[in-house]
């Protein structure tokens, strides 16, 4: 009580103006506290936009937010220091020292307003610009500036300078429905913001001042003039040397329009799948990382687009490349061109269930080897036979009589394969395939029968690729992984010895697609083709030491494609892909002692 009396006496002893000032400050502080609670500010807005990336960070496909905005969220570490320097120097050179507002700039702006009768320069800081982005208001009045100033002080009281700048980097308007420096850089210049030149950095630094009038794709002359204005500021401030600025001014403004965003997609069907899988797991879907090798993907997409032009109307191609050790998918082409409506480009044929034709034969021969039923030079009979009413013929409509297992597999003869399947039992064979991850789909109510080995069932390109891995990895199949977080699924399909023998047979075959002359520069490639009944599907699947490659060719609607079969259409393409794959330092394992 005594202390309160002393405090009261001390307060009364203060000058009147100081007491009034203290009361005003207390009321103002309390008011600001209440207003802060009633009208909070946040830098974490909901964002439905997302982007799917290749392994190296190259965007594969971007998805706009609900309001159609394209955005690729980054941090300062992902952006070129040239852009940060140009932005801060041109827009708010005292950004790192002021509390959210720059009193000197505000006074200058007010004086210009009084002198000219209208606002000449608003004195906005980057913090005030972020406030405008958050609140969605851009009032160019004194009252509007006052509100922005208070909100800027509020913003800086809650967030660091780095956090505020990160928000600007991601949400600054960049023309049309493009926001943020990263998406702007990739859209207009086709490169990540980390690699912006001095001229490009200056261009994007000034673009948000007038996103429509300064767009480099629509107004290149004005855009260049505004860019040069930023460059002059950088030189006069000493931030960039005269030589750097002179070189930057020599760059011409060349920019593609934002409407071309979808035209630059890579692996669009793989991206769609990755996004949906991430969403189904209820994970953060703003940035989805895949295992795709962007350079390899682009080369294979270009190769398929060239080949599909020579196919009949409505025919398409799919390709899948998996790295054997990691089971990472390095290239994923679900269709030759996603935008081609006539060829049903929106259908992902890596996951479509189709008849594999003879592509299953290597697994049957491996199973027979493991059962001790045959060895690689056992003699089989390629002659007309009737298997309980089932009388298969060969693709060439001729028979060869006694043939070795090696010849029967390399020439893909049907009668010897059906003979072996009868001895090993179709249901048992289908069960072995299923255990290895290769699930055969039958018609409703049907069970595996002798036609299974000639395509009397359905599977997918993805499952075939995973199963063929067994021929390169000691008999162990693996499920292709499109993300590094995907579980590792491996299953033994055959013994190490059987895998080695079958691969050796497939590598040594007389393949019709091999060019004449020396091909020793190409990597060893063990592969098998398949053609379904009626030329509906053409396949080629094979392995190198490092990769497994799968090709499907046909019409997505299942209509026959006469004259196109595995050996003359899918196999040459598979071989060309094998030739452009990165060379492996891995040495193939020596022959197992069991062989």
Coordinates of C-alpha atoms in Angstrom, one line a residue:
X1 CA 0.0 0.0 0.0
X2 CA 2.9 2.3 0.9
X3 CA 4.6 1.5 -2.4
X4 CA 1.4 2.4 -4.4
X5 CA 1.2 5.7 -2.6
X6 CA 4.8 6.5 -3.4
X7 CA 4.2 5.5 -7.1
X8 CA 1.1 7.7 -7.2
X9 CA 3.0 10.7 -5.7
X10 CA 5.9 10.1 -8.3
X11 CA 3.3 10.1 -11.1
X12 CA 1.7 13.3 -9.9
X13 CA 5.1 14.9 -9.7
X14 CA 5.7 14.4 -13.5
X15 CA 5.1 17.3 -15.9
X16 CA 1.5 17.3 -17.2
X17 CA 2.6 16.9 -20.9
X18 CA 4.7 13.8 -20.0
X19 CA 1.7 12.3 -18.1
X20 CA -0.6 12.9 -21.0
X21 CA 2.0 11.4 -23.4
X22 CA 2.3 8.3 -21.2
X23 CA -1.5 7.9 -21.1
X24 CA -1.7 8.3 -24.9
X25 CA 1.1 5.8 -25.4
X26 CA -0.5 3.3 -23.1
X27 CA -3.8 3.6 -24.8
X28 CA -2.2 3.3 -28.2
X29 CA -0.2 0.2 -27.1
X30 CA -3.4 -1.4 -25.7
X31 CA -5.3 -0.5 -28.9
X32 CA -2.6 -2.0 -31.1
X33 CA -2.7 -5.2 -29.0
X34 CA -6.4 -5.4 -29.3
X35 CA -6.4 -4.7 -33.0
X36 CA -3.6 -7.3 -33.5
X37 CA -5.9 -9.9 -31.8
X38 CA -9.0 -8.8 -33.7
X39 CA -7.2 -8.6 -37.1
X40 CA -4.3 -11.0 -37.0
X41 CA -1.8 -11.3 -39.9
X42 CA -0.4 -14.5 -41.2
X43 CA 2.1 -15.5 -43.9
X44 CA 0.8 -19.1 -44.2
X45 CA -2.2 -18.8 -46.5
X46 CA -4.0 -22.0 -47.8
X47 CA -2.5 -22.9 -51.2
X48 CA -4.1 -25.5 -53.4
X49 CA -1.4 -25.1 -56.2
X50 CA 1.2 -27.8 -56.4
X51 CA 4.1 -28.8 -58.6
X52 CA 5.7 -32.2 -59.4
X53 CA 9.4 -32.3 -59.8
X54 CA 12.0 -34.6 -61.3
X55 CA 14.8 -35.9 -59.1
X56 CA 17.0 -32.9 -59.8
X57 CA 14.2 -30.4 -59.1
X58 CA 13.2 -29.8 -62.7
X59 CA 9.4 -29.2 -62.8
X60 CA 7.5 -31.9 -64.6
X61 CA 4.0 -30.5 -64.3
X62 CA 2.5 -27.6 -62.3
X63 CA -1.1 -27.5 -61.1
X64 CA -2.8 -24.2 -60.5
X65 CA -4.7 -23.2 -57.4
X66 CA -8.5 -23.2 -57.3
X67 CA -8.5 -19.6 -58.6
X68 CA -6.2 -20.6 -61.6
X69 CA -2.9 -19.2 -60.3
X70 CA 0.3 -20.8 -61.3
X71 CA 2.9 -20.8 -58.5
X72 CA 6.1 -22.7 -57.6
X73 CA 7.0 -22.0 -54.0
X74 CA 10.7 -21.5 -53.1
X75 CA 12.8 -19.9 -50.5
X76 CA 15.6 -17.3 -50.8
X77 CA 18.2 -20.1 -51.0
X78 CA 16.5 -21.3 -54.3
X79 CA 16.7 -17.9 -56.0
X80 CA 19.7 -16.2 -57.6
X81 CA 21.3 -13.6 -55.4
X82 CA 21.2 -11.3 -58.5
X83 CA 17.4 -11.2 -58.2
X84 CA 17.4 -10.6 -54.5
X85 CA 20.0 -7.8 -54.9
X86 CA 18.0 -6.1 -57.7
X87 CA 14.7 -6.4 -55.9
X88 CA 15.9 -5.0 -52.6
X89 CA 18.0 -2.2 -54.2
X90 CA 15.2 -1.1 -56.5
X91 CA 12.2 -1.6 -54.3
X92 CA 13.4 -1.1 -50.8
X93 CA 17.1 -0.6 -50.1
X94 CA 16.5 0.0 -46.4
X95 CA 14.5 -3.3 -46.1
X96 CA 16.9 -4.9 -43.6
X97 CA 17.0 -1.8 -41.3
X98 CA 13.5 -0.3 -41.1
X99 CA 10.7 -1.7 -38.9
X100 CA 8.2 -2.2 -41.7
X101 CA 7.8 1.4 -42.8
X102 CA 10.4 3.9 -44.0
X103 CA 9.6 7.3 -42.5
X104 CA 11.8 9.2 -44.9
X105 CA 10.1 7.6 -47.9
X106 CA 6.7 8.3 -46.5
X107 CA 7.5 12.0 -45.9
X108 CA 8.9 12.3 -49.5
X109 CA 5.8 10.6 -50.9
X110 CA 3.5 13.0 -48.9
X111 CA 5.4 16.1 -50.0
X112 CA 5.2 14.9 -53.7
X113 CA 1.5 14.4 -53.2
X114 CA 1.0 17.9 -51.8
X115 CA 3.2 19.4 -54.5
X116 CA 1.6 17.6 -57.5
X117 CA -1.9 17.1 -56.2
X118 CA -1.7 13.3 -56.7
X119 CA 0.5 10.5 -55.4
X120 CA 3.8 10.3 -57.3
X121 CA 5.7 7.8 -55.2
X122 CA 4.0 6.0 -52.4
X123 CA 7.0 5.2 -50.3
X124 CA 6.0 1.6 -50.0
X125 CA 8.4 -0.8 -48.4
X126 CA 8.6 -4.5 -49.4
X127 CA 6.8 -5.2 -46.1
X128 CA 3.9 -2.9 -47.1
X129 CA 3.8 -4.6 -50.5
X130 CA 3.5 -8.0 -48.7
X131 CA 0.7 -6.5 -46.7
X132 CA -1.1 -5.6 -49.9
X133 CA -0.6 -9.2 -51.2
X134 CA -2.0 -10.6 -47.9
X135 CA -5.0 -8.3 -47.6
X136 CA -5.7 -8.1 -51.3
X137 CA -6.1 -4.3 -51.2
X138 CA -4.1 -1.6 -53.0
X139 CA -5.6 1.7 -51.9
X140 CA -3.6 4.6 -53.3
X141 CA -4.9 7.1 -50.8
X142 CA -3.4 8.6 -47.6
X143 CA -5.8 6.5 -45.5
X144 CA -4.9 3.4 -47.5
X145 CA -1.2 4.0 -47.0
X146 CA -1.8 4.6 -43.3
X147 CA -3.5 1.2 -42.9
X148 CA -0.7 -0.5 -44.9
X149 CA 1.9 1.1 -42.6
X150 CA 0.2 -0.1 -39.5
X151 CA -0.2 -3.6 -40.9
X152 CA 3.5 -3.6 -42.0
X153 CA 4.5 -2.8 -38.4
X154 CA 2.3 -5.6 -37.3
X155 CA 3.8 -7.9 -39.9
X156 CA 7.4 -7.2 -38.8
X157 CA 6.4 -7.7 -35.2
X158 CA 5.5 -11.3 -35.9
X159 CA 7.8 -12.4 -38.7
X160 CA 11.5 -12.2 -39.6
X161 CA 12.8 -10.3 -42.6
X162 CA 13.6 -13.7 -44.4
X163 CA 10.1 -14.9 -43.9
X164 CA 8.6 -11.7 -45.3
X165 CA 10.9 -11.8 -48.3
X166 CA 10.1 -15.4 -48.9
X167 CA 6.4 -14.5 -49.1
X168 CA 7.1 -11.8 -51.6
X169 CA 9.2 -14.2 -53.7
X170 CA 6.3 -16.6 -53.9
X171 CA 3.2 -14.4 -54.2
X172 CA 4.3 -11.3 -56.2
X173 CA 2.2 -10.9 -59.3
X174 CA 4.2 -11.7 -62.4
X175 CA 1.6 -11.2 -65.2
X176 CA -1.5 -13.1 -66.1
X177 CA -2.1 -16.0 -63.6
X178 CA 1.6 -16.4 -62.8
X179 CA 2.8 -15.6 -59.3
X180 CA 6.2 -15.7 -57.7
X181 CA 9.7 -15.4 -59.2
X182 CA 10.3 -19.1 -59.7
X183 CA 7.2 -19.7 -61.8
X184 CA 7.8 -16.4 -63.7
X185 CA 11.4 -17.4 -64.4
X186 CA 10.4 -20.9 -65.7
X187 CA 7.5 -19.5 -67.6
X188 CA 9.1 -16.5 -69.4
X189 CA 12.7 -17.7 -69.6
X190 CA 12.5 -21.5 -69.3
X191 CA 14.9 -21.7 -66.4
X192 CA 14.9 -21.9 -62.6
X193 CA 15.2 -18.6 -60.7
X194 CA 18.5 -19.8 -59.4
X195 CA 20.1 -19.3 -62.8
X196 CA 18.7 -15.9 -63.7
X197 CA 21.1 -13.6 -65.6
X198 CA 21.6 -10.0 -64.4
X199 CA 19.3 -8.7 -67.1
X200 CA 16.6 -11.3 -66.3
X201 CA 16.9 -10.6 -62.6
X202 CA 16.3 -6.9 -63.2
X203 CA 13.4 -7.7 -65.5
X204 CA 11.6 -9.8 -62.9
X205 CA 12.4 -7.4 -60.1
X206 CA 10.4 -4.6 -61.8
X207 CA 7.6 -6.7 -63.3
X208 CA 5.3 -6.7 -60.2
X209 CA 5.1 -2.9 -60.3
X210 CA 2.8 -3.2 -63.3
X211 CA 2.4 -7.0 -64.1
X212 CA 0.3 -6.3 -67.2
X213 CA 2.1 -3.4 -68.7
X214 CA 5.6 -4.7 -68.0
X215 CA 5.1 -8.3 -69.3
X216 CA 8.1 -9.2 -71.4
X217 CA 6.0 -11.5 -73.7
X218 CA 3.5 -8.8 -74.6
X219 CA 5.3 -5.5 -74.2
X220 CA 9.0 -6.3 -74.8
X221 CA 9.9 -2.6 -75.6
X222 CA 8.4 -1.3 -72.3
X223 CA 9.8 -4.3 -70.4
X224 CA 13.2 -3.6 -71.7
X225 CA 13.0 0.1 -70.7
X226 CA 11.9 -0.8 -67.2
X227 CA 14.6 -3.4 -66.9
X228 CA 17.2 -0.9 -68.0
X229 CA 15.9 1.5 -65.3
X230 CA 16.6 -1.1 -62.7
X231 CA 20.1 -1.8 -64.2
X232 CA 20.9 1.9 -64.0
X233 CA 19.9 2.0 -60.4
X234 CA 22.1 -1.0 -59.7
X235 CA 25.0 0.8 -61.3
X236 CA 24.5 4.1 -59.6
X237 CA 24.3 2.4 -56.2
X238 CA 27.5 0.5 -56.9
X239 CA 25.8 -2.8 -56.5
X240 CA 26.8 -3.9 -60.0
X241 CA 29.8 -2.7 -62.0
X242 CA 29.4 -0.7 -65.2
X243 CA 30.7 -3.7 -67.2
X244 CA 28.1 -6.0 -65.8
X245 CA 25.3 -3.5 -66.5
X246 CA 26.6 -2.8 -70.0
X247 CA 26.5 -6.5 -70.8
X248 CA 23.1 -6.9 -69.3
X249 CA 21.6 -4.1 -71.4
X250 CA 22.8 -5.9 -74.5
X251 CA 20.4 -8.8 -73.8
X252 CA 17.3 -8.8 -75.8
X253 CA 13.9 -9.4 -74.2
X254 CA 12.8 -12.9 -75.4
X255 CA 10.0 -14.5 -73.4
X256 CA 7.4 -17.1 -74.0
X257 CA 3.8 -16.5 -72.9
X258 CA 2.4 -18.1 -69.8
X259 CA -0.1 -19.9 -72.0
X260 CA 2.8 -22.2 -73.0
X261 CA 3.1 -23.6 -69.5
X262 CA 1.3 -26.9 -70.3
X263 CA 3.4 -27.3 -73.5
X264 CA 6.5 -27.6 -71.4
X265 CA 5.3 -30.4 -69.3
X266 CA 7.6 -33.5 -68.9
X267 CA 6.2 -36.9 -67.9
X268 CA 2.7 -35.4 -67.5
X269 CA 1.0 -38.7 -66.7
X270 CA 3.7 -39.7 -64.2
X271 CA 3.2 -36.3 -62.6
X272 CA -0.5 -36.8 -62.4
X273 CA -0.1 -40.2 -60.8
X274 CA 2.5 -38.9 -58.3
X275 CA 0.2 -36.0 -57.3
X276 CA -2.8 -38.2 -56.8
X277 CA -0.8 -40.7 -54.8
X278 CA 0.6 -38.0 -52.5
X279 CA -2.9 -36.6 -52.1
X280 CA -4.3 -40.0 -51.2
X281 CA -1.7 -40.4 -48.5
X282 CA -2.8 -37.0 -47.1
X283 CA 0.7 -35.7 -47.4
X284 CA 1.6 -32.1 -48.2
X285 CA 1.0 -31.9 -52.0
X286 CA 2.5 -28.5 -52.8
X287 CA 5.8 -30.0 -53.9
X288 CA 5.9 -33.7 -55.0
X289 CA 9.3 -35.2 -55.7
X290 CA 9.7 -38.1 -58.2
X291 CA 12.6 -40.3 -59.3
X292 CA 12.4 -39.2 -62.9
X293 CA 15.6 -38.3 -64.7
X294 CA 14.5 -35.1 -66.5
X295 CA 17.2 -35.3 -69.3
X296 CA 16.5 -39.0 -70.0
X297 CA 12.7 -38.4 -69.9
X298 CA 13.0 -35.5 -72.4
X299 CA 15.1 -37.6 -74.8
X300 CA 12.7 -40.6 -74.7
X301 CA 9.6 -38.4 -75.1
X302 CA 11.2 -36.9 -78.2
X303 CA 12.1 -40.3 -79.5
X304 CA 8.5 -41.6 -79.0
X305 CA 7.0 -38.5 -80.6
X306 CA 9.1 -39.0 -83.7
X307 CA 8.1 -42.7 -83.9
X308 CA 4.4 -42.2 -83.3
X309 CA 4.1 -40.0 -86.4
X310 CA 4.7 -43.1 -88.5
X311 CA 2.0 -45.1 -86.8
X312 CA -1.6 -45.5 -88.0
X313 CA -4.2 -43.0 -86.6
X314 CA -5.2 -43.7 -83.0
X315 CA -2.1 -45.8 -82.3
X316 CA 0.1 -44.8 -79.3
X317 CA 3.3 -45.8 -77.5
X318 CA 4.2 -46.2 -73.9
X319 CA 7.7 -46.6 -72.3
X320 CA 9.1 -47.3 -68.9
X321 CA 12.7 -47.3 -67.8
X322 CA 13.6 -48.6 -64.3
X323 CA 17.0 -48.6 -62.6
X324 CA 17.6 -52.1 -61.4
X325 CA 19.3 -51.6 -58.1
X326 CA 17.1 -48.9 -56.6
X327 CA 14.0 -49.7 -58.7
X328 CA 13.6 -46.0 -59.3
X329 CA 11.6 -45.1 -62.4
X330 CA 13.9 -43.0 -64.5
X331 CA 11.6 -42.4 -67.5
X332 CA 7.8 -42.8 -67.6
X333 CA 6.0 -42.1 -70.8
X334 CA 2.4 -43.2 -70.4
X335 CA 1.5 -42.0 -74.0
X336 CA 3.5 -40.6 -76.9
X337 CA 1.6 -37.2 -76.5
X338 CA -0.8 -36.4 -73.7
X339 CA -2.3 -33.6 -75.8
X340 CA -3.2 -35.9 -78.7
X341 CA -6.9 -36.6 -78.3
X342 CA -7.1 -38.8 -81.4
X343 CA -4.5 -41.2 -80.0
X344 CA -6.1 -41.1 -76.5
X345 CA -3.0 -39.4 -75.1
X346 CA -4.7 -38.9 -71.7
X347 CA -4.7 -42.7 -71.1
X348 CA -1.7 -44.0 -69.1
X349 CA -0.7 -47.2 -70.9
X350 CA 2.0 -48.1 -68.4
X351 CA -0.9 -49.2 -66.1
X352 CA -3.4 -50.4 -68.7
X353 CA -4.2 -54.2 -68.5
X354 CA -3.3 -55.7 -71.9
X355 CA -2.4 -59.1 -73.3
X356 CA 1.4 -59.6 -73.1
X357 CA 1.5 -62.1 -76.0
X358 CA 4.8 -64.1 -75.8
X359 CA 6.5 -61.8 -73.4
X360 CA 5.9 -64.3 -70.6
X361 CA 7.9 -67.1 -72.2
X362 CA 11.2 -66.3 -70.5
X363 CA 9.5 -66.8 -67.1
X364 CA 8.1 -70.2 -68.1
X365 CA 11.5 -71.4 -69.3
X366 CA 13.1 -70.2 -66.1
X367 CA 10.5 -72.1 -64.1
X368 CA 11.1 -75.2 -66.1
X369 CA 14.9 -74.8 -65.5
X370 CA 14.3 -74.6 -61.8
X371 CA 12.1 -77.6 -61.9
X372 CA 14.8 -79.6 -63.6
X373 CA 12.5 -80.2 -66.6
X374 CA 14.9 -78.8 -69.1
X375 CA 18.3 -77.3 -69.6
X376 CA 19.4 -74.7 -72.1
X377 CA 20.2 -77.2 -74.9
X378 CA 17.3 -79.7 -74.2
X379 CA 15.6 -80.7 -77.4
X380 CA 11.9 -79.8 -77.8
X381 CA 9.5 -80.6 -80.5
X382 CA 8.2 -77.8 -82.7
X383 CA 5.6 -79.8 -84.7
X384 CA 1.8 -79.8 -84.9
X385 CA 0.3 -81.0 -81.6
X386 CA -3.1 -81.1 -80.0
X387 CA -3.3 -80.4 -76.3
X388 CA -6.7 -81.6 -75.3
X389 CA -8.4 -79.7 -78.1
X390 CA -5.9 -76.8 -78.1
X391 CA -3.7 -76.8 -81.2
X392 CA -1.4 -73.8 -81.3
X393 CA 0.5 -72.6 -84.3
X394 CA 3.6 -70.4 -84.8
X395 CA 3.6 -66.8 -85.8
X396 CA 5.3 -67.7 -89.1
X397 CA 2.7 -70.5 -89.7
X398 CA 5.5 -73.1 -90.1
X399 CA 7.1 -75.7 -87.9
X400 CA 10.8 -76.4 -87.3
X401 CA 10.8 -80.0 -85.9
X402 CA 13.4 -80.7 -83.1
X403 CA 14.7 -77.4 -81.6
X404 CA 16.8 -76.6 -78.6
X405 CA 15.4 -74.6 -75.7
X406 CA 17.7 -71.8 -76.7
X407 CA 16.4 -71.7 -80.2
X408 CA 12.8 -72.1 -79.1
X409 CA 13.0 -69.1 -76.8
X410 CA 15.0 -66.9 -79.2
X411 CA 12.6 -67.6 -82.0
X412 CA 9.6 -67.4 -79.7
X413 CA 8.1 -70.7 -80.9
X414 CA 4.7 -71.4 -79.6
X415 CA 4.3 -75.2 -79.6
X416 CA 7.3 -75.9 -77.4
X417 CA 6.2 -73.2 -74.9
X418 CA 2.7 -74.7 -74.7
X419 CA 4.2 -78.2 -74.2
X420 CA 6.3 -77.0 -71.3
X421 CA 3.3 -75.1 -69.8
X422 CA 1.2 -78.2 -69.9
X423 CA 3.9 -80.1 -68.0
X424 CA 4.4 -77.3 -65.4
X425 CA 0.6 -76.6 -65.1
X426 CA -0.9 -73.2 -66.0
X427 CA -2.3 -72.5 -62.5
X428 CA 1.1 -73.2 -60.9
X429 CA 2.8 -70.9 -63.4
X430 CA 0.3 -68.1 -62.8
X431 CA 0.8 -68.4 -59.1
X432 CA 4.6 -68.1 -59.5
X433 CA 4.1 -65.0 -61.6
X434 CA 1.8 -63.5 -59.1
X435 CA 4.3 -64.2 -56.3
X436 CA 6.8 -62.2 -58.2
X437 CA 4.5 -59.2 -58.6
X438 CA 3.2 -60.1 -62.1
X439 CA -0.5 -60.6 -61.7
X440 CA -2.4 -62.1 -64.6
X441 CA -6.0 -60.9 -65.1
X442 CA -8.4 -63.4 -66.6
X443 CA -11.9 -63.0 -67.9
X444 CA -14.5 -63.2 -65.1
X445 CA -14.9 -66.8 -64.0
X446 CA -12.0 -68.0 -66.1
X447 CA -8.9 -69.9 -64.7
X448 CA -5.4 -70.0 -66.2
X449 CA -5.1 -72.4 -69.1
X450 CA -2.6 -73.3 -71.8
X451 CA -3.4 -70.1 -73.8
X452 CA -1.8 -68.1 -70.9
X453 CA 1.7 -68.4 -72.4
X454 CA 0.5 -67.0 -75.7
X455 CA -1.3 -64.0 -74.2
X456 CA -4.4 -65.5 -72.8
X457 CA -4.5 -63.2 -69.9
X458 CA -3.7 -59.5 -69.1
X459 CA -1.0 -57.6 -67.3
X460 CA 0.5 -54.2 -67.3
X461 CA 3.7 -52.7 -68.7
X462 CA 4.7 -51.6 -65.2
X463 CA 4.4 -55.1 -63.8
X464 CA 6.3 -56.6 -66.8
X465 CA 9.2 -54.2 -66.2
X466 CA 9.3 -55.1 -62.5
X467 CA 9.3 -58.8 -63.3
X468 CA 11.9 -58.6 -66.0
X469 CA 14.3 -57.1 -63.5
X470 CA 14.7 -60.6 -62.2
X471 CA 16.9 -61.4 -65.2
X472 CA 19.4 -58.7 -64.2
X473 CA 19.2 -59.0 -60.4
X474 CA 19.8 -62.7 -59.6
X475 CA 16.2 -63.8 -60.1
X476 CA 14.6 -61.2 -57.9
X477 CA 11.8 -59.0 -59.3
X478 CA 11.0 -55.6 -58.0
X479 CA 8.1 -53.1 -58.0
X480 CA 9.0 -49.9 -59.9
X481 CA 9.3 -46.9 -57.5
X482 CA 8.2 -43.4 -58.7
X483 CA 9.2 -41.7 -55.4
X484 CA 12.1 -42.3 -53.0
X485 CA 9.5 -42.7 -50.2
X486 CA 7.8 -45.6 -52.0
X487 CA 8.3 -48.9 -50.2
X488 CA 10.9 -51.4 -51.5
X489 CA 9.0 -54.5 -52.7
X490 CA 11.1 -57.4 -54.0
X491 CA 10.2 -61.0 -54.7
X492 CA 12.1 -64.0 -55.9
X493 CA 10.8 -65.3 -59.2
X494 CA 13.5 -67.8 -60.1
X495 CA 16.9 -69.0 -59.0
X496 CA 20.0 -67.1 -59.7
X497 CA 21.2 -69.8 -62.1
X498 CA 17.9 -69.8 -64.1
X499 CA 18.0 -66.0 -64.4
X500 CA 21.6 -66.1 -65.7
X501 CA 20.8 -68.7 -68.3
X502 CA 17.6 -67.0 -69.6
X503 CA 19.4 -63.6 -69.8
X504 CA 22.3 -65.3 -71.7
X505 CA 19.9 -66.8 -74.1
X506 CA 18.0 -63.5 -74.7
X507 CA 21.3 -61.6 -75.2
X508 CA 22.6 -64.0 -77.7
X509 CA 19.5 -64.2 -79.9
X510 CA 19.4 -63.3 -83.6
X511 CA 17.2 -60.3 -83.2
X512 CA 15.6 -58.8 -86.3
X513 CA 16.2 -55.3 -85.2
X514 CA 19.9 -55.5 -84.9
X515 CA 21.7 -53.5 -87.6
X516 CA 24.4 -55.2 -89.7
X517 CA 28.0 -54.6 -88.8
X518 CA 29.7 -54.0 -85.5
X519 CA 27.4 -53.3 -82.6
X520 CA 29.9 -53.8 -79.8
X521 CA 29.7 -50.2 -78.8
X522 CA 26.1 -50.8 -77.7
X523 CA 25.4 -52.0 -74.2
X524 CA 24.5 -55.7 -73.9
X525 CA 20.7 -55.9 -74.0
X526 CA 18.7 -59.1 -73.2
X527 CA 15.1 -58.7 -74.4
X528 CA 12.0 -60.4 -75.5
X529 CA 9.1 -59.3 -77.7
X530 CA 5.4 -60.1 -77.5
X531 CA 2.4 -59.7 -79.8
X532 CA -1.2 -60.2 -78.6
X533 CA -3.9 -61.9 -80.7
X534 CA -5.0 -59.8 -83.6
X535 CA -2.0 -57.4 -83.5
X536 CA -3.7 -55.5 -80.6
X537 CA -0.5 -55.1 -78.6
X538 CA 3.2 -55.1 -79.5
X539 CA 5.7 -55.4 -76.7
X540 CA 9.5 -55.4 -76.1
X541 CA 10.9 -55.8 -72.6
X542 CA 14.5 -56.3 -71.6
X543 CA 17.4 -55.6 -69.3
X544 CA 20.9 -54.2 -69.3
X545 CA 23.2 -54.4 -66.3
X546 CA 21.7 -51.2 -64.9
X547 CA 18.2 -50.8 -66.3
X548 CA 15.1 -52.6 -67.3
X549 CA 13.2 -51.2 -70.3
X550 CA 9.6 -51.8 -71.4
X551 CA 7.8 -50.7 -74.5
X552 CA 4.1 -51.1 -75.4
X553 CA 2.7 -50.1 -78.8
X554 CA -0.9 -50.3 -80.0
X555 CA -4.2 -48.6 -79.8
X556 CA -5.5 -47.7 -76.3
X557 CA -9.0 -48.7 -77.3
X558 CA -7.9 -52.2 -78.1
X559 CA -8.6 -52.2 -81.8
X560 CA -6.3 -54.4 -83.9
X561 CA -3.3 -52.7 -85.5
X562 CA -2.4 -55.1 -88.4
X563 CA 1.2 -55.4 -89.4
X564 CA 2.6 -54.0 -86.2
X565 CA 4.1 -56.6 -83.9
X566 CA 6.8 -56.8 -81.2
X567 CA 9.7 -57.6 -83.4
X568 CA 9.2 -54.9 -86.1
X569 CA 7.8 -52.0 -84.0
X570 CA 8.5 -52.2 -80.3
X571 CA 11.9 -54.0 -80.4
X572 CA 13.7 -51.4 -82.5
X573 CA 12.5 -48.6 -80.2
X574 CA 13.5 -50.6 -77.1
X575 CA 17.0 -51.1 -78.6
X576 CA 17.3 -47.3 -79.4
X577 CA 16.4 -46.4 -75.8
X578 CA 18.9 -48.9 -74.5
X579 CA 21.6 -47.2 -76.6
X580 CA 20.9 -43.7 -75.1
X581 CA 20.9 -44.8 -71.5
X582 CA 23.7 -43.6 -69.3
X583 CA 26.6 -46.1 -69.5
X584 CA 26.9 -48.3 -66.4
X585 CA 30.1 -48.9 -64.5
X586 CA 28.5 -52.0 -63.0
X587 CA 30.0 -55.3 -64.2
X588 CA 27.7 -58.1 -64.8
X589 CA 28.0 -60.9 -62.3
X590 CA 29.9 -64.0 -63.5
X591 CA 28.2 -67.2 -64.2
X592 CA 26.8 -68.7 -61.0
X593 CA 28.4 -72.0 -59.8
X594 CA 25.0 -73.6 -60.1
X595 CA 25.0 -73.2 -63.9

